[in-house]
Amino acid sequence: MKKTLTLITAGADAPDPLSVSAYESVGGFKGLKKALTMTPAEIVREVLAAKLLGRGGAAYPAGKKWEQLLKIPRGPKYVVANADEGEPGTFKDRLIMDKVPFGLLEGMAVAGHVFGARNGYVYVRGEYRLIGKKLRAAIETLKAAGRLGENILGSGFSFDVKVVSGAGAYVCGENSALLNSTEGKAGRPRIKPPHLAEVGLFLKPTLVNNVETFACVPSIVAEGGERFLSLGHPEGGGTKLVCLSGRVKNPGVYEIPLGRLTLRELIFDPELGGGMREGDVFNFAHLGGQSGPIAGIAGLDAVYAHSELKKASLAVGSGAIVVMDRSVGILDYLRRVSEFFAGESCGKCVPCREGNGTILRYLKTLEDGEAGPEELRALSLLAETMARASFCGLGQAAPTALESARKIFPEEFEGRVRRPEDAEVREAPHPTKFGDSAATA
Amino acid sequence: MEREETLENRGPVTLFVDGVEVTVPAGSTILEAAAATGIRVPTLCDHPALKPRAACRLCVVECDGGHRLKAACATEVYEGARVATKSRELLNLRRTVLRLILSNHPDECPVCERNLNCELQTLAREFGIPRLPFREEFPKTPDEKDSGDILRNPDKCVKCGRCVAVCREIQGVEAAGDFGRSRDYGPGTPFGEELADGPCVACGECVLACPVGALRERDDSGAVLKALDEAGKVKVALLSPEVAPGLEDALGCPRGSVGAGGTITALKRTGFERVFGRDAFLALSALEEAGMFLSSEAPDKPFVSLCSPRAESFLIRGLPGDSVIVSKAPNPDGIFGGIFGEAIAASFLPCVARKSGKESKNPGAGAGEVRGLTFALNSRELARLAKVRGFDLAGLPPSDFDVPPEAARVPKNARGIPEGAREDFARIARAIFALDAEGERGRPFSALRARNAGRVRTLALSGGKTADFVLVFGTLEAKRVLGEKAKGVARPTRVKVMSCPRGCAGGGGQVRETVRAFPREPESGGFAAPGERGEPWNPPELPGEKELLARLFGGAEG
């Protein structure tokens, strides 16, 4: 049995991604054509039935998001594709935009039809300059072919798409920061509520979905939500693009059905990751991007689907699977993750701005064998505070890898702690919990 | 959507805060609902006049048992919400957040200007933080970032964003913005320029808004003490009564216990030989301006009077060329400085912008320029002077203002008044005096939010003619009003701009406690300004008016 499917990536191997006829030869625009004969409510019903979970990382049900926006009577509405693919180890939106840009644009056009939107935006990460160029060419091609722009396919529906870019900031992948950046403001997240469905781009009701989410829409409309659901897991339908990287033999993007394969198969199956590279021994895998959890050997038997991974305290996230071998120490790895967040925090809220830097500092201390039990407790405290009190998803998710790694590799942490007999007399950095300080206050 | 519903029917909302049922108006925040049940949730970045920023995360609360916490300052109440504000877990999280803020804050409290008057210090004390946590060495910025009137110390900044927000939302100046990211995030100016090189009007609202010692004015109190020791020079002071409540608050005296009388005594004992009241100089300034207004050659253009040169460059630069006439009449400080140019002349007003007015690089620019003044001190600096001198203010016997010298009673520039226009001249001078005095007294804090000040008062003049008088508070409103008036006015119109949203009494140089005590609700009659258009407006006579008119016109007329 073939392990991969080509639902989203149909046509990805065509020599010319900008050939409308090639795209149509693999079923392209069937979804849009059908959508133009359907009512918005009917289309939203299909997306709901598909149980399409958002592909950007948060896995919010796309159908629910569409349903909420559809209920809002005000207009104009905007359709925005989040193409700020900033999660390290994630390069699947890039594949879509590079090889099947029409898939994204078709999905957006369907959404445009559903919400009566006249304009759509693709926010391409600043580093994807060539991709942005390609997308612009794809838009022009479709406009010339009557599949975008004025009076699409003679239906009277008009929908235009613009490509915008920031200067390159991880936080702009957060939807509200992305909209701020699109508006020309600094890419910092907004206070929610109001949700973006109510007050989004230019303060108008807005749909923001990930590139891959939009790319799923044409087949959901063309083949029906039920069929999409049946391809995947009963609690989250369809296929998922996974990005294998690190010490595997066959790194790359694979479109796999959700709920059919274990992590082990993904990494070790010859048709997929192909196992570890010559001489390497699996140590851990980082799932879903830098903000995702770490999977150890024990996690490998988890089935790759949102709800199944959740049971194993893991997550699909963006679809990244970064595989590390024994030559990579977990503390070294976590420090690099921490460096990433300490650099990418927007700085607006205290837990994220100060927390990431402090975690980084303590991880370095731990690596150097200079940390005591107090530092270890501080790491837990900081992780919990950031996860619960940060302003946006960046700060909330930043300590995920650290927290999961501590459960998998407790000895790496405890073993590095300076034993009391080594310690010179030194001050504890702080008491840990409220109440403990009563004696010292 | 839940929110849609609450927006549509703005009825009261009932919720539970720590199990206590409370009903508040729709649109209230959880912070306000908690306050209504007697629970104060700690805050740092929140400011009652500003939009919430939810950045400090000290006010996090739990809603309906959700794992992710909400910022009480930015979360609207909703029907049936179950809010927890005081669980041990929450207290721990808030403590960690506060420790993170403290982790790289300088430990220089005893030598900080805001010692014992600092919101961060207060929080640390309330939370019982036993020692400075998560401590690390961090590079110190050698000195304050500005050499102008407002000094910044980025080390002390807690990045609450209030200064940037007040400059944008309240004043509409946008001299500062949020720059950088991660630990480099913080308030700044474009391209790192000095504040004074940007559009900053030096109103000092940011200094008032800063919860810690990151922003302060350049302190001239030490220089004053030094100058007072100089032999051979006359030392005179011009005192605005608005500094008295500030002095009382700063020194912990009951309101009204010191008053202007005690302040005069304090200034005299500090070394000022003569202390004059502001009103006489204000009256003279009004007369000077009345003459110019009456003889304006372009009555179709608004005649604009501004309180500082920086406000002038900010407000007038944005208008079409020559669309307004900017008053060149000297303000009270300017008159005072002009008369006492040879002396050590210090003016006391709750104002920061006057400092730069004193040192205008653009002499002759007009508005608010105060040449000749040696020192322009604000209420906070006066309080420092009093503290350094160790005055027991409440015990000081009151003194009276000195009688202003002859020169302070005759307008120099009130020439060109047409024959027979004496009555109009007097009425206009009265109107100007009344408006300026009102501006210096300030107005309710709520006016700042309501943005419905700037009402027009119409004065009846001879021959059935009228003139309009407008008093505008704050530069944001001034921008709007001037933009409108610059299109042309149907009758002679004088627009007086007070750069500070609460007028001089609540100005950027006022003592913080005094500003905080400003009433938030409209005072009775606060908005019912006398003489709405249609009603004739009869401002009270200005001090010494009869005598002045007699001098100008030679004896009583009619």
Tab-separated table of C-alpha atoms in Angstrom, chain A residues 68-69 71-74 168-171 186 188 191-195 197-199 341-358 361-362 378 381-382 384-393 396-397 427-437 440-441, chain B residues 1-4 7-8 44 51-57 60 62 65-71 73-76 88-101 103-104 127-137 157-160 177-186:
chain	number	residue	atom	x	y	z
A	68	GLN	CA	-18.518	32.140	12.856
A	69	LEU	CA	-17.498	34.527	10.111
A	71	LYS	CA	-22.832	34.655	10.834
A	72	ILE	CA	-21.402	38.148	11.001
A	73	PRO	CA	-23.645	40.436	8.978
A	74	ARG	CA	-21.184	43.287	8.493
A	168	GLY	CA	10.576	38.657	8.462
A	169	ALA	CA	9.432	38.023	12.007
A	170	TYR	CA	8.264	34.783	13.562
A	171	VAL	CA	5.546	36.544	15.553
A	186	ALA	CA	4.577	46.751	13.585
A	188	ARG	CA	2.740	42.708	17.286
A	191	ILE	CA	-5.792	42.046	22.222
A	192	LYS	CA	-8.509	39.454	21.682
A	193	PRO	CA	-11.471	39.573	21.882
A	194	PRO	CA	-12.607	41.063	19.582
A	195	HIS	CA	-11.786	38.060	17.452
A	197	ALA	CA	-13.821	37.264	12.564
A	198	GLU	CA	-15.359	40.435	13.995
A	199	VAL	CA	-12.548	42.964	13.838
A	341	PHE	CA	12.337	32.462	21.093
A	342	ALA	CA	14.461	34.952	22.982
A	343	GLY	CA	15.172	36.516	19.599
A	344	GLU	CA	11.684	36.291	18.157
A	345	SER	CA	9.552	37.427	21.094
A	346	CYS	CA	7.899	40.666	20.081
A	347	GLY	CA	8.703	42.026	23.524
A	348	LYS	CA	5.290	43.429	24.284
A	349	CYS	CA	4.343	41.288	27.286
A	350	VAL	CA	6.462	40.555	30.314
A	351	PRO	CA	6.292	36.737	30.535
A	352	CYS	CA	7.479	36.250	26.963
A	353	ARG	CA	9.969	39.117	26.786
A	354	GLU	CA	11.663	38.452	30.118
A	355	GLY	CA	10.782	34.764	30.463
A	356	ASN	CA	12.439	33.577	27.274
A	357	GLY	CA	15.645	35.392	28.074
A	358	THR	CA	15.683	34.086	31.624
A	361	ARG	CA	20.167	32.059	30.773
A	362	TYR	CA	19.265	29.205	33.119
A	378	ALA	CA	12.782	28.319	38.399
A	381	LEU	CA	7.956	28.161	37.314
A	382	LEU	CA	8.914	30.266	34.315
A	384	GLU	CA	4.208	27.568	33.659
A	385	THR	CA	3.969	31.324	33.971
A	386	MET	CA	4.736	31.834	30.300
A	387	ALA	CA	2.320	29.138	29.171
A	388	ARG	CA	-0.537	30.561	31.199
A	389	ALA	CA	0.042	34.291	31.373
A	390	SER	CA	1.628	35.285	28.059
A	391	PHE	CA	-0.224	37.647	25.754
A	392	CYS	CA	-0.235	35.480	22.643
A	393	GLY	CA	0.475	31.998	21.387
A	396	GLN	CA	2.329	30.487	25.621
A	397	ALA	CA	3.916	27.832	23.410
A	427	GLU	CA	22.382	32.684	47.454
A	428	ALA	CA	19.318	30.925	46.160
A	429	PRO	CA	17.949	32.905	43.228
A	430	HIS	CA	14.505	33.106	44.767
A	431	PRO	CA	11.952	31.161	46.761
A	432	THR	CA	9.668	29.243	44.467
A	433	LYS	CA	6.130	29.552	45.685
A	434	PHE	CA	3.953	32.081	47.350
A	435	GLY	CA	3.900	31.319	51.022
A	436	ASP	CA	7.449	29.972	51.058
A	437	SER	CA	8.579	33.524	51.164
A	440	THR	CA	11.866	35.604	54.593
A	441	ALA	CA	9.632	38.529	53.665
B	1	MET	CA	-21.441	35.510	18.814
B	2	GLU	CA	-21.501	36.441	22.458
B	3	ARG	CA	-19.867	39.744	21.809
B	4	GLU	CA	-22.363	40.709	19.142
B	7	LEU	CA	-22.738	45.069	21.836
B	8	GLU	CA	-26.332	45.204	20.794
B	44	LEU	CA	1.098	48.191	36.072
B	51	LYS	CA	-6.866	51.914	25.947
B	52	PRO	CA	-5.779	48.694	27.591
B	53	ARG	CA	-2.510	47.203	26.417
B	54	ALA	CA	-2.603	43.995	28.497
B	55	ALA	CA	1.183	43.941	28.374
B	56	CYS	CA	2.358	43.631	31.968
B	57	ARG	CA	0.201	40.545	32.681
B	60	VAL	CA	-4.269	38.021	34.902
B	62	GLU	CA	-9.066	32.971	35.523
B	65	GLY	CA	-11.787	27.823	35.024
B	66	GLY	CA	-9.965	28.205	31.697
B	67	HIS	CA	-6.307	27.253	31.623
B	68	ARG	CA	-5.212	30.324	29.717
B	69	LEU	CA	-5.521	33.414	31.796
B	70	LYS	CA	-7.153	36.666	30.767
B	71	ALA	CA	-5.895	40.151	31.401
B	73	CYS	CA	-7.770	45.183	32.234
B	74	ALA	CA	-8.581	44.193	28.662
B	75	THR	CA	-11.335	41.636	29.047
B	76	GLU	CA	-14.921	42.754	28.826
B	88	ARG	CA	-2.932	30.859	45.362
B	89	GLU	CA	-1.955	29.684	41.910
B	90	LEU	CA	-2.804	33.054	40.378
B	91	LEU	CA	-0.910	34.873	43.078
B	92	ASN	CA	2.112	32.724	42.304
B	93	LEU	CA	1.900	33.414	38.602
B	94	ARG	CA	1.599	37.136	39.218
B	95	ARG	CA	4.531	36.993	41.581
B	96	THR	CA	6.635	35.349	38.909
B	97	VAL	CA	5.594	38.009	36.413
B	98	LEU	CA	6.477	40.771	38.868
B	99	ARG	CA	9.815	39.118	39.572
B	100	LEU	CA	10.516	39.028	35.877
B	101	ILE	CA	9.872	42.758	35.678
B	103	SER	CA	14.799	40.967	37.295
B	104	ASN	CA	16.519	43.650	35.280
B	127	PHE	CA	3.683	41.294	46.847
B	128	GLY	CA	6.284	40.924	49.539
B	129	ILE	CA	9.119	40.169	47.140
B	130	PRO	CA	11.921	39.354	49.553
B	131	ARG	CA	14.920	39.877	47.292
B	132	LEU	CA	15.633	40.818	43.742
B	133	PRO	CA	14.941	37.688	41.704
B	134	PHE	CA	16.226	36.145	38.474
B	135	ARG	CA	18.992	38.677	38.773
B	136	GLU	CA	21.444	39.158	36.007
B	137	GLU	CA	24.072	41.626	35.079
B	157	CYS	CA	11.784	51.491	31.844
B	158	VAL	CA	9.331	48.640	32.516
B	159	LYS	CA	7.979	48.796	28.958
B	160	CYS	CA	4.392	49.330	30.045
B	177	GLY	CA	6.627	54.771	19.486
B	178	ASP	CA	7.281	51.149	20.363
B	179	PHE	CA	10.534	49.995	18.866
B	180	GLY	CA	12.603	46.832	18.788
B	181	ARG	CA	11.634	43.354	19.761
B	182	SER	CA	12.222	40.876	22.525
B	183	ARG	CA	14.400	42.437	25.218
B	184	ASP	CA	15.205	45.340	22.953
B	185	TYR	CA	11.521	46.240	22.807
B	186	GLY	CA	10.621	49.518	24.368
